[in-house]
PDB file of C-alpha atoms in Angstrom:
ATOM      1  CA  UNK A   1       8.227   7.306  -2.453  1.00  0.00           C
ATOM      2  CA  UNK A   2       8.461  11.128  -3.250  1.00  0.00           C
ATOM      3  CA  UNK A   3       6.344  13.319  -1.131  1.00  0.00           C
ATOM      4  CA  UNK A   4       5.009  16.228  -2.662  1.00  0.00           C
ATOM      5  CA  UNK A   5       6.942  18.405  -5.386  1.00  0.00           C
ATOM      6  CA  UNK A   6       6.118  21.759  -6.528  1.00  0.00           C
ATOM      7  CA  UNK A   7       8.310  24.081  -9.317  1.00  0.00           C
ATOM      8  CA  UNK A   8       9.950  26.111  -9.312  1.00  0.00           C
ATOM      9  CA  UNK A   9      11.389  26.639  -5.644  1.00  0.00           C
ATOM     10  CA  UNK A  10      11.601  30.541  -6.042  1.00  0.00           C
ATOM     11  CA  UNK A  11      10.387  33.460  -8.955  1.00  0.00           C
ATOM     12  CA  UNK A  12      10.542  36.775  -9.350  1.00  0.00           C
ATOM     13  CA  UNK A  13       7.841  39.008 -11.501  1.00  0.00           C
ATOM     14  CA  UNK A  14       7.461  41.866 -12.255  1.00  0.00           C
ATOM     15  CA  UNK A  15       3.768  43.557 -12.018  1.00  0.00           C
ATOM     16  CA  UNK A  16       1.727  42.905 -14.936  1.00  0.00           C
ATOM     17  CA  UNK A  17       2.897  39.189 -15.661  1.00  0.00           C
ATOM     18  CA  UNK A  18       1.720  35.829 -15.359  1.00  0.00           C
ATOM     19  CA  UNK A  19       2.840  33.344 -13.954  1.00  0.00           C
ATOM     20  CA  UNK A  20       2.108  29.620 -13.935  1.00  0.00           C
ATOM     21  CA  UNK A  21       3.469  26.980 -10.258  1.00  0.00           C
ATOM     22  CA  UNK A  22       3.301  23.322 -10.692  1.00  0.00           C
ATOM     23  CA  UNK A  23       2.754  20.840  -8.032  1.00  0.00           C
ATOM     24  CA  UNK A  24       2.884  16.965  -8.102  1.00  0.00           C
ATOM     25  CA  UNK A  25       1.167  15.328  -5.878  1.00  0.00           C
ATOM     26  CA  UNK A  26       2.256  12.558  -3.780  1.00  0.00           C
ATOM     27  CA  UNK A  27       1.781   8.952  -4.859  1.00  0.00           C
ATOM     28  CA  UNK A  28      -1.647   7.592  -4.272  1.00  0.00           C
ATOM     29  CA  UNK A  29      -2.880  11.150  -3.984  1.00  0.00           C
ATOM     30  CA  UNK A  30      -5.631  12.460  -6.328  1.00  0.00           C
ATOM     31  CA  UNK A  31      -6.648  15.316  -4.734  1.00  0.00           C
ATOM     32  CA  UNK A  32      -4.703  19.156  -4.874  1.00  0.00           C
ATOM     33  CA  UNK A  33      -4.807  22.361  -2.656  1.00  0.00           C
ATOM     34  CA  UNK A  34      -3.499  25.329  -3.701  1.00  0.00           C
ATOM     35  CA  UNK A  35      -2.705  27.925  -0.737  1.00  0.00           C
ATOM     36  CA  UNK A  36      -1.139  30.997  -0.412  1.00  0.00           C
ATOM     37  CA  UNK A  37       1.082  32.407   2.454  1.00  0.00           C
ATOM     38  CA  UNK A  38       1.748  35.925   3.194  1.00  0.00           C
ATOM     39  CA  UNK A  39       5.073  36.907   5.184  1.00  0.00           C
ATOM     40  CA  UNK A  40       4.112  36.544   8.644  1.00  0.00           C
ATOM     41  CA  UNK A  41       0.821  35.058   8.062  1.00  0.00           C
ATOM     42  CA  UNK A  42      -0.901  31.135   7.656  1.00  0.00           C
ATOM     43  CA  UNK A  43      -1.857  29.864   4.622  1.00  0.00           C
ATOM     44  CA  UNK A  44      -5.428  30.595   3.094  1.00  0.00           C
ATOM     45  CA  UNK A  45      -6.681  28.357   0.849  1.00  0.00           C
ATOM     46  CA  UNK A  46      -7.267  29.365  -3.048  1.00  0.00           C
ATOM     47  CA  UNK A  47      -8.757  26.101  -4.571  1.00  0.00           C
ATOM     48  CA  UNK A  48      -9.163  22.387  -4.639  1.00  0.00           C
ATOM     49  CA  UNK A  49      -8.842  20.251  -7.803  1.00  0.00           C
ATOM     50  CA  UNK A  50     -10.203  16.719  -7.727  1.00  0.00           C
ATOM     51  CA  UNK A  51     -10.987  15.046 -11.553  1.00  0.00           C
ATOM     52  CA  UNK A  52      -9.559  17.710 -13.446  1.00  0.00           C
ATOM     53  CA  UNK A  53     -12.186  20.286 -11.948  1.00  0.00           C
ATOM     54  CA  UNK A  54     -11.960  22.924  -9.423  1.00  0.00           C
ATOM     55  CA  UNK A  55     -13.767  21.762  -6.716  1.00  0.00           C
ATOM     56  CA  UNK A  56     -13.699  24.217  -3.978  1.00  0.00           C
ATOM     57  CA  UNK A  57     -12.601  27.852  -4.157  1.00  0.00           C
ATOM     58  CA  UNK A  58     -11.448  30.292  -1.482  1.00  0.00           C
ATOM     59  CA  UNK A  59     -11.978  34.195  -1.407  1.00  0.00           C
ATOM     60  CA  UNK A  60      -9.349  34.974  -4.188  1.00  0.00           C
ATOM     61  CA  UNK A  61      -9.779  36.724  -7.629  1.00  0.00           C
ATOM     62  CA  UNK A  62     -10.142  35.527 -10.787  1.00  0.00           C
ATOM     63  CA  UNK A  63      -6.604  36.172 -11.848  1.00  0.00           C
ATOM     64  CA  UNK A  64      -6.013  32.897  -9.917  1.00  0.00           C
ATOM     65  CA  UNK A  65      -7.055  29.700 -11.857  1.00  0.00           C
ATOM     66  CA  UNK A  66      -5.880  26.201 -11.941  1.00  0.00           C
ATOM     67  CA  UNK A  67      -5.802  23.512 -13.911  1.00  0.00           C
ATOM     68  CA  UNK A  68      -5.578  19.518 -12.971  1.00  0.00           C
ATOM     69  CA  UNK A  69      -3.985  16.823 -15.273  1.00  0.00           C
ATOM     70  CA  UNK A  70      -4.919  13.515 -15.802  1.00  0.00           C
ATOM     71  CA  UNK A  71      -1.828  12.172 -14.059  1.00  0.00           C
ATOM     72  CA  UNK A  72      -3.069  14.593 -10.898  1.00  0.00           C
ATOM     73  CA  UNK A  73      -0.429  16.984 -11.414  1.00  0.00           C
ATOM     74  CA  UNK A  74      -1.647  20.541 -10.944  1.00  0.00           C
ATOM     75  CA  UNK A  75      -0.852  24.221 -11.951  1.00  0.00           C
ATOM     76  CA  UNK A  76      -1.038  27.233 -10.304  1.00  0.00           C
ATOM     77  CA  UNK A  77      -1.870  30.387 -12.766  1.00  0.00           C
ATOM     78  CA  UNK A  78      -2.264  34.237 -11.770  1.00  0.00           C
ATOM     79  CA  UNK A  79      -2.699  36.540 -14.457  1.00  0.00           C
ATOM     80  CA  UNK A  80      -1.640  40.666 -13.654  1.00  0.00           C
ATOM     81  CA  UNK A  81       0.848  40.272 -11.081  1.00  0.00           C
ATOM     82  CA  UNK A  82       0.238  42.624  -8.114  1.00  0.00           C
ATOM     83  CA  UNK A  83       2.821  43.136  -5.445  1.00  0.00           C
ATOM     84  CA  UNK A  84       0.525  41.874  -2.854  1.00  0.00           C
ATOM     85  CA  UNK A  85       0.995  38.793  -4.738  1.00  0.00           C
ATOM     86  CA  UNK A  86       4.175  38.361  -3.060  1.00  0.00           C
ATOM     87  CA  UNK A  87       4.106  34.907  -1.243  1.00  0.00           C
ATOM     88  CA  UNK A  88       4.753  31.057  -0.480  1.00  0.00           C
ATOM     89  CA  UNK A  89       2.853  29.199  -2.555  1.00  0.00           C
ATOM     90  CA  UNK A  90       1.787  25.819  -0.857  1.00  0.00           C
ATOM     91  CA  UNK A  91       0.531  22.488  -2.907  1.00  0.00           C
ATOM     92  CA  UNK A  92      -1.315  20.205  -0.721  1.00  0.00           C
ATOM     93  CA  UNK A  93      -1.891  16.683  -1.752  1.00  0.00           C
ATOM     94  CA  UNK A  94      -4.755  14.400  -0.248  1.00  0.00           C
ATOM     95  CA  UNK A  95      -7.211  11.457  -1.675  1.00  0.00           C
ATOM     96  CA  UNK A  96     -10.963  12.669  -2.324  1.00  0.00           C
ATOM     97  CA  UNK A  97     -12.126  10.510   0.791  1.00  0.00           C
ATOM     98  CA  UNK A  98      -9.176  10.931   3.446  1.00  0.00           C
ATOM     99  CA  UNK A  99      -9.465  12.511   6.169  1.00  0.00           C
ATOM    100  CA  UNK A 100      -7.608  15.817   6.947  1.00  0.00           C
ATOM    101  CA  UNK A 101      -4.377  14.723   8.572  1.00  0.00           C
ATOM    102  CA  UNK A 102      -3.110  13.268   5.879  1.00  0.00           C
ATOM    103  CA  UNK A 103      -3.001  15.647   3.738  1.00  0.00           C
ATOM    104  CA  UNK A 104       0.431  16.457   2.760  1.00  0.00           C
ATOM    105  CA  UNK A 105       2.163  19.746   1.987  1.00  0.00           C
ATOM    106  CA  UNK A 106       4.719  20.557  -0.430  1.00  0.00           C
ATOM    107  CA  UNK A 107       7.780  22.727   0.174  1.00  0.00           C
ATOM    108  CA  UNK A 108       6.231  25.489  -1.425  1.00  0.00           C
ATOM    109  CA  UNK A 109       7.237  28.229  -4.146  1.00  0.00           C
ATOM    110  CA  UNK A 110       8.761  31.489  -3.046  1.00  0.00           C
ATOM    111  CA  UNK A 111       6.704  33.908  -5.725  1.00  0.00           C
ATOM    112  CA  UNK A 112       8.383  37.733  -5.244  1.00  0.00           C
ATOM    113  CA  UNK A 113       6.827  40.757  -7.337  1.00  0.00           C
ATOM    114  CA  UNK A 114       8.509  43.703  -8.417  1.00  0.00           C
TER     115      UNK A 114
ATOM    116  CA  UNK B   1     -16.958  33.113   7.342  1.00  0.00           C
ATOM    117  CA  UNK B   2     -14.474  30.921   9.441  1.00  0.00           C
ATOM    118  CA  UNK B   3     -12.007  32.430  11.606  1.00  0.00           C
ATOM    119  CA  UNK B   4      -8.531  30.992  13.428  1.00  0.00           C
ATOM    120  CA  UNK B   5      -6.921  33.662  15.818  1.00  0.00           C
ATOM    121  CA  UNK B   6      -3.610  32.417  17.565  1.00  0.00           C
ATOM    122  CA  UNK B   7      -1.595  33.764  20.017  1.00  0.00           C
ATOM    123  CA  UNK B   8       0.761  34.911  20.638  1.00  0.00           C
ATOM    124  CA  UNK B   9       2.348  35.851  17.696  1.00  0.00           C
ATOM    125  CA  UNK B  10       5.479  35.063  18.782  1.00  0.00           C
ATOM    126  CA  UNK B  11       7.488  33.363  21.916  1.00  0.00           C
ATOM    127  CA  UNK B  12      11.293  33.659  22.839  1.00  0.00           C
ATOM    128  CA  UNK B  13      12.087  30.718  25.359  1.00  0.00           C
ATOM    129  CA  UNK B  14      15.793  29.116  26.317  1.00  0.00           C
ATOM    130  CA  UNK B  15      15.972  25.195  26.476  1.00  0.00           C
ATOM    131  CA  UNK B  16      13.715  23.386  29.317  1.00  0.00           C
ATOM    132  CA  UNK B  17      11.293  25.270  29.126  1.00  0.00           C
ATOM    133  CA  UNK B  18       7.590  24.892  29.068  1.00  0.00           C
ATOM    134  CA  UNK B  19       5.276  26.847  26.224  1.00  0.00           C
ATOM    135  CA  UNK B  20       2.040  26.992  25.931  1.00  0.00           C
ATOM    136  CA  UNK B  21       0.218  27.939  22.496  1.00  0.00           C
ATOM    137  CA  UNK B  22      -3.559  28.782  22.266  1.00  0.00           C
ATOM    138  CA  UNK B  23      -5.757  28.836  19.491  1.00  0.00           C
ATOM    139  CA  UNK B  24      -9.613  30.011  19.125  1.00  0.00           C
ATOM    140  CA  UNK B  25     -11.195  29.569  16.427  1.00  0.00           C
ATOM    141  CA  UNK B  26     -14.895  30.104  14.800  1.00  0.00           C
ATOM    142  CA  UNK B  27     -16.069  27.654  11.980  1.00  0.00           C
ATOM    143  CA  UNK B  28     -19.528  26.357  10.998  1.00  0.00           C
ATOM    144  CA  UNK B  29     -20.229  22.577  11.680  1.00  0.00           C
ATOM    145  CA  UNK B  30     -16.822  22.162  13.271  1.00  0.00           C
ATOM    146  CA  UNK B  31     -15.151  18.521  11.867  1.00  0.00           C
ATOM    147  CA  UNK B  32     -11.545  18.812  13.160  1.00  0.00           C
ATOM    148  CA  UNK B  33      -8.791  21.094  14.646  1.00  0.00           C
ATOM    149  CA  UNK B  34      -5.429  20.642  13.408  1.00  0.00           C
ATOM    150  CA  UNK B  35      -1.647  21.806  14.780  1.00  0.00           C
ATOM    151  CA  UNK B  36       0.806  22.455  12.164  1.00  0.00           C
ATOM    152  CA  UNK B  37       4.145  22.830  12.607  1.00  0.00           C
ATOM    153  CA  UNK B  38       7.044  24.838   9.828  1.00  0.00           C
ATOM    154  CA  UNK B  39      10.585  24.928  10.288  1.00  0.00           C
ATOM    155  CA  UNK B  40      11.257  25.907   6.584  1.00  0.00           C
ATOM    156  CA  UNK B  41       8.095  25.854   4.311  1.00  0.00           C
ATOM    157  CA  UNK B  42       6.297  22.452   4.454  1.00  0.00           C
ATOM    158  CA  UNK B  43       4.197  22.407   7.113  1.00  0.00           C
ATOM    159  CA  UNK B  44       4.154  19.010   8.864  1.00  0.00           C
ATOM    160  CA  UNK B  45       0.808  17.799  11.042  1.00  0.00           C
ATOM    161  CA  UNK B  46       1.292  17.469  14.391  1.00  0.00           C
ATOM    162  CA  UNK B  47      -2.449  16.908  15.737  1.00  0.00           C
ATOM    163  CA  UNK B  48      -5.305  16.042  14.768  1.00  0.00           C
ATOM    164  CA  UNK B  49      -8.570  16.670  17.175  1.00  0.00           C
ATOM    165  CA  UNK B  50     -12.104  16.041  16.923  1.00  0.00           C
ATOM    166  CA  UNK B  51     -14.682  15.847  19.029  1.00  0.00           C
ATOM    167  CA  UNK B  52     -14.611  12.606  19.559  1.00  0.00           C
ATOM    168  CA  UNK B  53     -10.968  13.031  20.617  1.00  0.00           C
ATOM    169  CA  UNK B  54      -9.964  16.187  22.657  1.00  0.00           C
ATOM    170  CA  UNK B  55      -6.563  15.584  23.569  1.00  0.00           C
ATOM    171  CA  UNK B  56      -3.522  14.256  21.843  1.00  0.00           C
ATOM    172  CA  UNK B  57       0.203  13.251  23.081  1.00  0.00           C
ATOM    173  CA  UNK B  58       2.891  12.385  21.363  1.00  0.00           C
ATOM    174  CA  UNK B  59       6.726  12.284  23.261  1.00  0.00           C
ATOM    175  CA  UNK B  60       6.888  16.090  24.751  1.00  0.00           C
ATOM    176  CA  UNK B  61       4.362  17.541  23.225  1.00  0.00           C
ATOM    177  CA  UNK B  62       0.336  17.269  23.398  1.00  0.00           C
ATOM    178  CA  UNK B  63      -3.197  19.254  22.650  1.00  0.00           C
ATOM    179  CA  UNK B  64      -6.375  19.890  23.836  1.00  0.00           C
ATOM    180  CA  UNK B  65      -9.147  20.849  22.073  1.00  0.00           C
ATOM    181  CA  UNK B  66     -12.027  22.602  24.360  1.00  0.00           C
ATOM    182  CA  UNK B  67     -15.376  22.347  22.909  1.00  0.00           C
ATOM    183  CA  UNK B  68     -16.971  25.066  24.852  1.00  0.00           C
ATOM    184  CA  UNK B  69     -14.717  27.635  24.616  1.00  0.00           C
ATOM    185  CA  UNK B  70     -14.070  26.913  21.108  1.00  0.00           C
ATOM    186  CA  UNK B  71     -10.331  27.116  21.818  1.00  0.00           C
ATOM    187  CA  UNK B  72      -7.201  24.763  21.706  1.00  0.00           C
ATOM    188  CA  UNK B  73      -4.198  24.589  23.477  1.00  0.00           C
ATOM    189  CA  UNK B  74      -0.526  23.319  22.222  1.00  0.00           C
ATOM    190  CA  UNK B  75       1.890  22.376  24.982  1.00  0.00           C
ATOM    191  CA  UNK B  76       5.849  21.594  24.396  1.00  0.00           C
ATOM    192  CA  UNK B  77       7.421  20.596  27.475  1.00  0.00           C
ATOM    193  CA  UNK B  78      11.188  20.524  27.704  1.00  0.00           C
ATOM    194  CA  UNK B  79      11.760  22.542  25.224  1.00  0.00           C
ATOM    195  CA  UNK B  80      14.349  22.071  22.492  1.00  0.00           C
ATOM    196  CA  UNK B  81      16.049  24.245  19.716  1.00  0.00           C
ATOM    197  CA  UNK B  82      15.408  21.830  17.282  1.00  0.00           C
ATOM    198  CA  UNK B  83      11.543  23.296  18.287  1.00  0.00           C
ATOM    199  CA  UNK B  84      11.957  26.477  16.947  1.00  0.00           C
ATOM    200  CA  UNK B  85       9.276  26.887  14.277  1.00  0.00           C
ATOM    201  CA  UNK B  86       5.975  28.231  13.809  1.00  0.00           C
ATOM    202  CA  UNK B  87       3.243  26.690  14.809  1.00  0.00           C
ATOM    203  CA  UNK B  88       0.085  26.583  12.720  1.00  0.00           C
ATOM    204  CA  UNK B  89      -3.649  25.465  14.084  1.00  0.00           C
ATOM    205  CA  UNK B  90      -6.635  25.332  11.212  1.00  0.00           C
ATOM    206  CA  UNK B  91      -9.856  24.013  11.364  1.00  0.00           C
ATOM    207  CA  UNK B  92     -11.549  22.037   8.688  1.00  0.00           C
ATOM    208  CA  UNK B  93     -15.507  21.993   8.730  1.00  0.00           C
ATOM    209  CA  UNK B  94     -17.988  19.416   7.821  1.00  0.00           C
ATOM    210  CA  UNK B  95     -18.002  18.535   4.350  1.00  0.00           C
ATOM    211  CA  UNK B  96     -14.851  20.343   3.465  1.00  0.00           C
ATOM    212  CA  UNK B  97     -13.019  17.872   1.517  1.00  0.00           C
ATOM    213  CA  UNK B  98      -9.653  18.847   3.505  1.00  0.00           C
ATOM    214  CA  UNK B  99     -10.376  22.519   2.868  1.00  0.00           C
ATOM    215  CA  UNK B 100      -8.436  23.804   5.909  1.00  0.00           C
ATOM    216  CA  UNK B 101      -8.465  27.686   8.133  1.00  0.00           C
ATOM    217  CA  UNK B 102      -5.378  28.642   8.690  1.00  0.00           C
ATOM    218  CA  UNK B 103      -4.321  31.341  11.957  1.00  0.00           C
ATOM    219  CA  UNK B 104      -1.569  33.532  11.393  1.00  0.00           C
ATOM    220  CA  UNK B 105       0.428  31.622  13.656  1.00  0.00           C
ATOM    221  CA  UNK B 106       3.002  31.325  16.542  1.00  0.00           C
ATOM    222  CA  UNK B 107       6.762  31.698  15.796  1.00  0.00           C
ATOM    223  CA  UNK B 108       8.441  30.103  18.808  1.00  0.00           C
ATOM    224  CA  UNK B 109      11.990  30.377  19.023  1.00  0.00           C
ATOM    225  CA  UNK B 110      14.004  28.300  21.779  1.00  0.00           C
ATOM    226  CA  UNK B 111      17.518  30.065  22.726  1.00  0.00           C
ATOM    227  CA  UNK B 112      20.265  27.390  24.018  1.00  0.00           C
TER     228      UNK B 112
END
C-alpha cells in the first residue's frame, strides 16, 4: 500500500513564476493538507481540501490556491514566486472523520526561489 | 490565534543519555497535542495526547501532557543516534478537521 506521494521531490524558480506541487494521498484517504516549512522552522498549515473544495485555510495569500480531484489527488499552486517562498512543501493525507494521529505526511517537495 | 513554542531549539547529547523536550502551547478549545518526529522530511507521529490521556509510552520514549500549565514534555531515555531528528509538537483544536499548530521545533542530535 503506498503511503503518501507528492511531485516533484525538488524545484527551483525563479521570482515571478508559478508553480504547481502534486500530492496523492494515501489509500483510503480523502482528505488533503497542504503545509509549508521554512528552514529551521515547523510546518504551518495553508489549506485543507475535502470534496474537491477548500475546506479550511491558514494565514497565507492568495497566490496560494489548490485544487482537489475526484480521485483525491491534490495540487499545490502559487502564483508570483517570492524568495520567501523558499520551502518544504508537506501533503498530509487523512479521512474527513479520523482523528488526528493518523494523518499521514508525505516526503515533501523541496521548492527553492531565485 | 494559536501558538506552539518549543524549546530548546536545539540539543547536542552522546549515546545513553537522557533528553528532555518541552513544549507550551496556546490554542482555543484544546482537542489534542501531538509529538512529531523528522529524520529527513516526512514527519512521523509519535504521540498523541488528550485530555483524557496525559501520558504516553512507547519502548524508550514517553509524554506528558500538563493541563494546567498548558505545556508538554517529550522524554528519550537511552539515547540513540538513530534518534537524531527534530522533534515536532502541534496542537489541533476542537473542530479542526486535523488542522494541526506546528512549533518551530527541537533538533536533537545524539553523538556516538
Amino acid at each position: 500500500d503506498a503511503g503518501v506521494t507528492q511531485s516533484p521531490t525538488h524545484l527551483i524558480k525563479t521570482r515571478g513564476q508559478q508553480v504547481t506541487l502534486r500530492c496523492s494521498p494515501k489509500s483510503g484517504h480523502d482528505t488533503v493538507s497542504w503545509y509549508q516549512q521554512a528552514l529551521g522552522q515547523g510546518p504551518q498549515f495553508i489549506f485543507q481540501y475535502y470534496e474537491e473544495e477548500e475546506r479550511q485555510r491558514g494565514n497565507f495569500p492568495d497566490r496560494f490556491s489548490g485544487h482537489q480531484f475526484p480521485n483525491y489527488s491534490s495540487e499545490l499552486n502559487v502564483n508570483a514566486l517570492l524568495l520567501g517562498d523558499s520551502a518544504l512543501y508537506l501533503c498530509a493525507s487523512s479521512t474527513r472523520t479520523g482523528v488526528s494521529y493518523e494523518q499521514y505526511f508525505g516526503p515533501g517537495t523541496r521548492l527553492t526561489v531565485t | 490565534e494559536d501558538k506552539v513554542v518549543q524549546s530548546p531549539l536545539s540539543l547536542v547529547v552522546h549515546e545513553g543519555d537522557t533528553v528532555t523536550l518541552n513544549c507550551s502551547y496556546e490554542v482555543t478549545n484544546f482537542r489534542s497535542l501531538l509529538w512529531y518526529k523528522q529524520e529527513k522530511k516526512a514527519p512521523t507521529f509519535l504521540f498523541m495526547l488528550t485530555s483524557s490521556g496525559i501520558e504516553k509510552k512507547s519502548g524508550r520514549l514517553s509524554s506528558i501532557l500538563d493541563k494546567k500549565e498548558l505545556s508538554s514534555i517529550l522524554n528519550i531515555t537511552a539515547t540513540q543516534t538513530g534518534d537524531s531528528a527534530i522533534y515536532l509538537c502541534a496542537v489541533e483544536p476542537n473542530n479542526a478537521g486535523n488542522m494541526l499548530t506546528f512549533g518551530g521545533g527541537t533538533r536533537l542530535m545524539v553523538k556516538p
